[in-house]
mmCIF file of C-alpha atoms in Angstrom:
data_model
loop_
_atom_site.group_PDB
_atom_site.id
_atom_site.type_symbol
_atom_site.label_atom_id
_atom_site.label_comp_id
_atom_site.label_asym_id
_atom_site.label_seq_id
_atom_site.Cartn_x
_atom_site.Cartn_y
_atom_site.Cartn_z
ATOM 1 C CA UNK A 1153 59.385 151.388 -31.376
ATOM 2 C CA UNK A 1154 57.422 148.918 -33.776
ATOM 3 C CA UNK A 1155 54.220 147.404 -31.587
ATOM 4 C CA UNK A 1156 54.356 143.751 -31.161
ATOM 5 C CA UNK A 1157 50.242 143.356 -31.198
ATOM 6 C CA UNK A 1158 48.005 146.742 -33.107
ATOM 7 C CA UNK A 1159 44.486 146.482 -33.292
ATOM 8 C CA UNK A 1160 43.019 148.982 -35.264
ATOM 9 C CA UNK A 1161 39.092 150.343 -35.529
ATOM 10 C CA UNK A 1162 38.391 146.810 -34.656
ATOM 11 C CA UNK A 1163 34.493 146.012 -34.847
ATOM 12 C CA UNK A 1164 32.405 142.703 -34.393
ATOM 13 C CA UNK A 1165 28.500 142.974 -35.240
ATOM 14 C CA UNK A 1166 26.169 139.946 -34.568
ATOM 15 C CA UNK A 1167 23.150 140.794 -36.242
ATOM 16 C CA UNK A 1168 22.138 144.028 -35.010
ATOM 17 C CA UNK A 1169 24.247 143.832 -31.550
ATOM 18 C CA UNK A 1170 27.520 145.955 -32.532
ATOM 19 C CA UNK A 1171 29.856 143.755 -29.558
ATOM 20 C CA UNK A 1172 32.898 145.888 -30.448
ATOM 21 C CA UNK A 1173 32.721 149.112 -31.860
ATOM 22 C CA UNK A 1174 36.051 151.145 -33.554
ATOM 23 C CA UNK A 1175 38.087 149.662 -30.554
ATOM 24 C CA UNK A 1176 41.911 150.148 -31.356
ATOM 25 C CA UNK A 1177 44.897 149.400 -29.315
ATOM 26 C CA UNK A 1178 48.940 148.766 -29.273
ATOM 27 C CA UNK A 1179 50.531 145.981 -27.047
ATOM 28 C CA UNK A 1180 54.317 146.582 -27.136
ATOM 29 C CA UNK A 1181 56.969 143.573 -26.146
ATOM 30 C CA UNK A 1182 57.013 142.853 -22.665
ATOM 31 C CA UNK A 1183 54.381 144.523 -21.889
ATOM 32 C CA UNK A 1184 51.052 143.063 -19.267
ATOM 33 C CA UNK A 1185 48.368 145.546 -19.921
ATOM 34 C CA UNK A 1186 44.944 144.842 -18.067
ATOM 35 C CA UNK A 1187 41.546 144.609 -20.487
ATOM 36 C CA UNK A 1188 38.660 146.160 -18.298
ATOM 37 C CA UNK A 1189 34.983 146.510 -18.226
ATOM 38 C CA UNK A 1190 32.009 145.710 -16.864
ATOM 39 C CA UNK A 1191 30.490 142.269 -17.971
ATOM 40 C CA UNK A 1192 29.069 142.827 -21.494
ATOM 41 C CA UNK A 1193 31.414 145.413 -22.457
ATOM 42 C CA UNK A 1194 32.950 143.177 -25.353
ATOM 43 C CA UNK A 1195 36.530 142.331 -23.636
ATOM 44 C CA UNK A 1196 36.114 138.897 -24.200
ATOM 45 C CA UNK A 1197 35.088 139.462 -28.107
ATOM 46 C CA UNK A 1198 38.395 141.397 -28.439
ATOM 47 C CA UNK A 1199 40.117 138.341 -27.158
ATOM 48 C CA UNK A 1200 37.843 135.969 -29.440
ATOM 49 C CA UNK A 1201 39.088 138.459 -32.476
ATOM 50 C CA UNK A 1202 42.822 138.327 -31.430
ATOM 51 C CA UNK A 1203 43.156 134.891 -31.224
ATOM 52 C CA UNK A 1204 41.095 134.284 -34.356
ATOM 53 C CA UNK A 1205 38.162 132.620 -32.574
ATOM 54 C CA UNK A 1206 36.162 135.078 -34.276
ATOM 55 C CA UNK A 1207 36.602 137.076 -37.213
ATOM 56 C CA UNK A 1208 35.850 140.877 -37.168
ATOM 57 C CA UNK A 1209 32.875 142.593 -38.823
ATOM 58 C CA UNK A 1210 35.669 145.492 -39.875
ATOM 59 C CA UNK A 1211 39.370 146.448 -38.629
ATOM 60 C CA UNK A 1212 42.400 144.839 -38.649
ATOM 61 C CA UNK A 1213 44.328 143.179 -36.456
ATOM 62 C CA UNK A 1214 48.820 143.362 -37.162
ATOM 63 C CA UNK A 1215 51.413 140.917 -35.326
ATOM 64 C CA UNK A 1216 54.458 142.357 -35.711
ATOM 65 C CA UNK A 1217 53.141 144.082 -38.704
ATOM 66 C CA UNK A 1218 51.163 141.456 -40.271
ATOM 67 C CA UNK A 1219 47.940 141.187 -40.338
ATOM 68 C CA UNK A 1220 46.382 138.266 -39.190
ATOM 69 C CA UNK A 1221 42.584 139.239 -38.724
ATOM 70 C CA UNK A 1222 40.297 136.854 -40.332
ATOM 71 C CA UNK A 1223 43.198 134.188 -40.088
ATOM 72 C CA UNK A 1224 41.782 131.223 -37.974
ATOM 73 C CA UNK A 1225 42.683 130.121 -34.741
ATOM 74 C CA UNK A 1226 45.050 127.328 -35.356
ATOM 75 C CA UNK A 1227 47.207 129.687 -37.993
ATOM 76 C CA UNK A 1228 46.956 132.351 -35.141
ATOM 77 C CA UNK A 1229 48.604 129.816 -32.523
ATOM 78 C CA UNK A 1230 51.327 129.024 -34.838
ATOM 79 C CA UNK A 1231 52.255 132.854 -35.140
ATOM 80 C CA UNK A 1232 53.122 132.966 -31.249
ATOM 81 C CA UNK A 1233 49.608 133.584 -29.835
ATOM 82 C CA UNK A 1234 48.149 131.876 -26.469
ATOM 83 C CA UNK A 1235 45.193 132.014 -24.608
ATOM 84 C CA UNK A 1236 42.840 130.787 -21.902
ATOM 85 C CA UNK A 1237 39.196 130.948 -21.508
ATOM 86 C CA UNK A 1238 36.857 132.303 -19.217
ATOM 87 C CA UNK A 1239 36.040 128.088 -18.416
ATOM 88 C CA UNK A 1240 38.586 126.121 -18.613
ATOM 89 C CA UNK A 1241 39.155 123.493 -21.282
ATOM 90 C CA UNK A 1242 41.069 120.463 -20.943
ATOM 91 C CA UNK A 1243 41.016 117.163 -22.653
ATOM 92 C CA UNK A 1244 39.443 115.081 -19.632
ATOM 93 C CA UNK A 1245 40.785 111.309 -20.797
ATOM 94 C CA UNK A 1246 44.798 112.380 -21.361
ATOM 95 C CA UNK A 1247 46.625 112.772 -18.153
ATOM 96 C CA UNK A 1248 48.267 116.410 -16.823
ATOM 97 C CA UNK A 1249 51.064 115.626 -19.037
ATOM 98 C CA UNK A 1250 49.700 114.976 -22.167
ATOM 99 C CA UNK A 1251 47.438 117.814 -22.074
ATOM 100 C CA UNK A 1252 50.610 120.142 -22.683
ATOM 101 C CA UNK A 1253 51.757 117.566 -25.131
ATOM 102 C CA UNK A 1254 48.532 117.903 -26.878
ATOM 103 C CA UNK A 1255 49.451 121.600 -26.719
ATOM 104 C CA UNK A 1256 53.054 121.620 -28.050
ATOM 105 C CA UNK A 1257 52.292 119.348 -31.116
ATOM 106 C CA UNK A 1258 49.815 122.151 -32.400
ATOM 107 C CA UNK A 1259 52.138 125.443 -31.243
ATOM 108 C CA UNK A 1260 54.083 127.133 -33.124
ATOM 109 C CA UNK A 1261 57.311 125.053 -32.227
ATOM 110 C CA UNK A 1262 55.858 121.246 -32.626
ATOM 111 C CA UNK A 1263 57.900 118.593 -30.890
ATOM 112 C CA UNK A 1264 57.717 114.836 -30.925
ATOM 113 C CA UNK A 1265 58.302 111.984 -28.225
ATOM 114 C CA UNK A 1266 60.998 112.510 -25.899
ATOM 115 C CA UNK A 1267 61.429 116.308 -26.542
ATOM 116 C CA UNK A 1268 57.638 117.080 -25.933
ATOM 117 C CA UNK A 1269 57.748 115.640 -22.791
ATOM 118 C CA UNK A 1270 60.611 117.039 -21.770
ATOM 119 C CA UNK A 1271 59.275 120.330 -22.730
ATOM 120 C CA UNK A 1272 55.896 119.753 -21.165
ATOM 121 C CA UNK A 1273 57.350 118.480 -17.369
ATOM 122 C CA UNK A 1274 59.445 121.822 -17.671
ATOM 123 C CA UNK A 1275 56.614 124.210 -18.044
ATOM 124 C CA UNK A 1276 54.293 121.967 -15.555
ATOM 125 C CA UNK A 1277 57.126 122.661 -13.239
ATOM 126 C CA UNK A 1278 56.718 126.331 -13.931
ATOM 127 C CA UNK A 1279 53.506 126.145 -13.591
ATOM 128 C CA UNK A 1280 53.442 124.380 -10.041
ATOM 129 C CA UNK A 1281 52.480 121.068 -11.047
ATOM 130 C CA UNK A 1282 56.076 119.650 -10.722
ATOM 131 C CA UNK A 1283 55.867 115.430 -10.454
ATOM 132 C CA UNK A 1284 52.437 115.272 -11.512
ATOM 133 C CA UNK A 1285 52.353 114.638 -15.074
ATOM 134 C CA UNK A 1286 50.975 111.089 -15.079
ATOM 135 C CA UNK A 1287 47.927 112.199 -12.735
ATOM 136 C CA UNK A 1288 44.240 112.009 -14.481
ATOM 137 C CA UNK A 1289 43.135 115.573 -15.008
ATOM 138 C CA UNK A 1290 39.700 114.525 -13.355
ATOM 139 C CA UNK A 1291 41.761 114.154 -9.927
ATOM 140 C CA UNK A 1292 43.110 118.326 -9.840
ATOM 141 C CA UNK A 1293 41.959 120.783 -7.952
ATOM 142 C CA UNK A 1294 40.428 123.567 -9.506
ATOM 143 C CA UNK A 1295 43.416 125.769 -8.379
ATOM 144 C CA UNK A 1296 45.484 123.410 -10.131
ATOM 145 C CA UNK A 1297 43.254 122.535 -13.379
ATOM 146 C CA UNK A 1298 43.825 126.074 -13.696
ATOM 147 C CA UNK A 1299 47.523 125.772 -13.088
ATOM 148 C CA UNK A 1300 47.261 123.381 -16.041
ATOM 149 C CA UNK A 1301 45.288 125.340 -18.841
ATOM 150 C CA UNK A 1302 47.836 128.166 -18.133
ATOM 151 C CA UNK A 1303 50.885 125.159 -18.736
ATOM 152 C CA UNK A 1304 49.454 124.806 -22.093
ATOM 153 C CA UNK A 1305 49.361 128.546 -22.781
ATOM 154 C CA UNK A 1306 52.758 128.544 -22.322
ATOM 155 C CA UNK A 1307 53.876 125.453 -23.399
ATOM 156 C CA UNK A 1308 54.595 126.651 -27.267
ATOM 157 C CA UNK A 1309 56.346 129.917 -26.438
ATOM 158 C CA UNK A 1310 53.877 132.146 -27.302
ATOM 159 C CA UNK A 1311 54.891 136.143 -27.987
ATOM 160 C CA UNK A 1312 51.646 136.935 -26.684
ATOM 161 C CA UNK A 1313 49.673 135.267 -23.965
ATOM 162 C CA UNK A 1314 45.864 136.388 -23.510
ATOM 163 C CA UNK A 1315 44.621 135.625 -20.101
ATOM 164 C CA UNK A 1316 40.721 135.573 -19.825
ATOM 165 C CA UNK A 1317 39.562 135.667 -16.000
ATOM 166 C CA UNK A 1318 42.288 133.455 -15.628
ATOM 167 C CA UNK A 1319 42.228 134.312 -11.735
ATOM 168 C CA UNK A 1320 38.886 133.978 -11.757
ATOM 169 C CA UNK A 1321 37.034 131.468 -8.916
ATOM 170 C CA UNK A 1322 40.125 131.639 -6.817
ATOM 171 C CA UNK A 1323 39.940 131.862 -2.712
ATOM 172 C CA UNK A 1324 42.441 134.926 -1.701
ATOM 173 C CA UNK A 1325 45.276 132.160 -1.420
ATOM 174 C CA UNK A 1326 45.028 130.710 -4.261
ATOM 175 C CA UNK A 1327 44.333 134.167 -5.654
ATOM 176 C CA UNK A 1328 47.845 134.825 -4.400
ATOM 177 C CA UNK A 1329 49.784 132.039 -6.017
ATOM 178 C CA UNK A 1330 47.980 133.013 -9.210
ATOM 179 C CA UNK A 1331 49.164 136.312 -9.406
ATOM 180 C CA UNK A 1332 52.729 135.390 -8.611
ATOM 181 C CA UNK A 1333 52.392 132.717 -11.480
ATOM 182 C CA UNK A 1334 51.599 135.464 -13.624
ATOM 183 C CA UNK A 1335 54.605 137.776 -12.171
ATOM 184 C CA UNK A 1336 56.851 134.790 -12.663
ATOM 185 C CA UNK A 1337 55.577 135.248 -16.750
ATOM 186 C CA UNK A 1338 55.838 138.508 -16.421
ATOM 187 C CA UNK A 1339 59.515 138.496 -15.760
ATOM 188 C CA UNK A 1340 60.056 136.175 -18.641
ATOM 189 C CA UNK A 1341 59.526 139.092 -21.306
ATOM 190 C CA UNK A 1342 56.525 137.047 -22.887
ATOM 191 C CA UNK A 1343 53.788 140.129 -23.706
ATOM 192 C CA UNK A 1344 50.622 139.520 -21.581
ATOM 193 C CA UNK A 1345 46.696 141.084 -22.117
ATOM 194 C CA UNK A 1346 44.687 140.473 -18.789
ATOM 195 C CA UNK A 1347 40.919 140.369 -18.951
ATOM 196 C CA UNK A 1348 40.250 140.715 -15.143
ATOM 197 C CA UNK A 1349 37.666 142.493 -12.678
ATOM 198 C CA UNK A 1350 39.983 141.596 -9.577
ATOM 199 C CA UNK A 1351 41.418 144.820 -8.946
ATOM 200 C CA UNK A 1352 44.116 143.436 -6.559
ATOM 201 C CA UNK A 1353 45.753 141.923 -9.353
ATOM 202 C CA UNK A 1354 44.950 144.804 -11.978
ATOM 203 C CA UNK A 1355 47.528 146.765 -9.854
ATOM 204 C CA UNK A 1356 50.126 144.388 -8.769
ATOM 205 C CA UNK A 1357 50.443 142.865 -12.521
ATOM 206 C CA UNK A 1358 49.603 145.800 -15.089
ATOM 207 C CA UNK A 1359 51.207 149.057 -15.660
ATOM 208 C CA UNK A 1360 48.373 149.869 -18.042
ATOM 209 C CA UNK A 1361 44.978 149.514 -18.313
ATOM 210 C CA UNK A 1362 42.895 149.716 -21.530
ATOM 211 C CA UNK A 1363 38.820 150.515 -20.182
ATOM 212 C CA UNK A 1364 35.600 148.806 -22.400
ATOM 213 C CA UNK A 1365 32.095 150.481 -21.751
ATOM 214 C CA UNK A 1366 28.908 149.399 -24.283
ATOM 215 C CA UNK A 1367 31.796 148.276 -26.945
ATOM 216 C CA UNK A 1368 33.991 151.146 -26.555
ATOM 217 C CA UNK A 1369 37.242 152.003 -25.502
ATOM 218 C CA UNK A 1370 36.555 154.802 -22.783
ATOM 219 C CA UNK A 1371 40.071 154.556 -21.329
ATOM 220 C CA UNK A 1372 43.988 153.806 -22.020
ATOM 221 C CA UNK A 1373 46.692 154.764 -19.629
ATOM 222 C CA UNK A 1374 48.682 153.548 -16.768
ATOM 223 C CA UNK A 1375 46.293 151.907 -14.481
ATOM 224 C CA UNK A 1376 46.836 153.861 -11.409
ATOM 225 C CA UNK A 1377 45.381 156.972 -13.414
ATOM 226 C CA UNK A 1378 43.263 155.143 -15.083
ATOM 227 C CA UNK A 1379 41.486 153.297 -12.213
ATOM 228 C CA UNK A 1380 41.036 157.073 -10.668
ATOM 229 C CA UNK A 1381 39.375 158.341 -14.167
ATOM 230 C CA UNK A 1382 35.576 159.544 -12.701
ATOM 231 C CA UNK A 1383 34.098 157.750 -16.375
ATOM 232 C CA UNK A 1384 35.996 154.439 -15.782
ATOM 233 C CA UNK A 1385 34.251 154.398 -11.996
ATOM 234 C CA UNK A 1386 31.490 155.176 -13.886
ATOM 235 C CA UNK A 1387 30.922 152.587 -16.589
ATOM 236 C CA UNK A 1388 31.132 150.060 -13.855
ATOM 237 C CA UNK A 1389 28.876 151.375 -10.471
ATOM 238 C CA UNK A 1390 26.587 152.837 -13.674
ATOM 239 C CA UNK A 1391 26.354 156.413 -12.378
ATOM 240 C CA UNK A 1392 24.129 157.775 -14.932
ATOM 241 C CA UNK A 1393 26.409 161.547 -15.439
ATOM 242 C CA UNK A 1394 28.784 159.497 -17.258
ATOM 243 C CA UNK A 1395 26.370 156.897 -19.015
#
């Protein structure tokens, strides 16, 4: 089975700070695989490098067999890739609905007038913002301003969706409706890579788990296994054996 997403002896220097260091990796289709790692362990570079953000030092980076490392972010987007950020970033003066409308005209499936919109209630709907499309973003929650950078994740039909602390900042019920927003994904078939230190959702969401330390991958299995592995516990309470 081809991989939908192969990174390969990926590496991102910044001056003499080596962020990422040989890290390779294989997303299949369908699959939700948790990124892991204590803070500084250069998950959030990998994302940067995926979705063209940043370019890499060395490595290469194949979508369905093509590589698109180097390519920048707005070519990336058109090839089926989505993300969020660790902050989220909306466009303040458009309402709820054009801020997926904004989203849609640059994806990689552009629509216009009464097609956008019609694609951009339908995903705020899925996203649990049904009705409230003409509200200024400066009135939502934070549960919900959330609810809406993930809308325009999804709104072009991304293969790929890349999830950065997404569930980040979230009290345990909102934590709850987040992780069945990202079930409800899940179930779609769309291919999903979850930065995340909430563990809760690590093992309700991800049947694999893919472990950064200093740069490094020190771990790659399914996450029950992995979670257990004595270096993973490790690399994040910093017992010094495994160091």
């Amino acid at each position: 089975m081809n991989a939908l997403l192969e990174v390969r002896n990926l590496r991102k220097q910044f001056g003499g700070l080596v962020a990422v260091n040989g890290v390779s990796f294989t997303l299949e289709k369908g699959e939700v695989v948790g990124l892991l790692g204590p803070n500084g362990s250069g998950k959030t570079t990998v994302m940067n490098l995926i979705s063209g953000a940043l370019s890499p030092t060395a490595g290469e980076i194949l979508l369905a067999g093509e590589g698109i490392h180097g390519t920048p972010a707005h070519r990336i987007a058109r090839k089926g890739v989505s993300r969020t950020f660790q902050l989220v970033r909306l466009a303040p003066s458009l309402s709820v609905r054009d801020n997926v409308i904004l989203s849609i005209a640059f994806g990689r499936k552009p629509l216009w007038g009464r097609a956008a919109r019609e694609r951009a209630d339908l995903v705020l709907t899925t996203a649990g913002l049904a009705g409230q499309g003409d509200l200024p973003v400066q009135t939502l929650n934070y549960i919900d301003q959330k609810r809406l950078e993930l809308a325009r994740a999804i709104a072009p039909c991304p293969d790929i969706l890349l999830l950065d602390e997404w569930l980040a900042g979230l009290n345990p019920a909102e934590l709850r409706v987040g992780i069945e927003l990202i079930r409800g994904l899940r179930d779609t078939g769309i291919t999903i890579l979850l930065v995340e230190h909430i563990m809760e959702a690590v093992r309700e969401l991800c049947a694999r788990a893919i472990v950064m330390s200093s740069g490094i991958t020190i771990a790659d299995g399914p996450t029950r296994e992995v979670l257990a592995d004595p270096t993973v516990v490790a690399a994040y309470l910093g017992d010094s054996e495994y160091a």
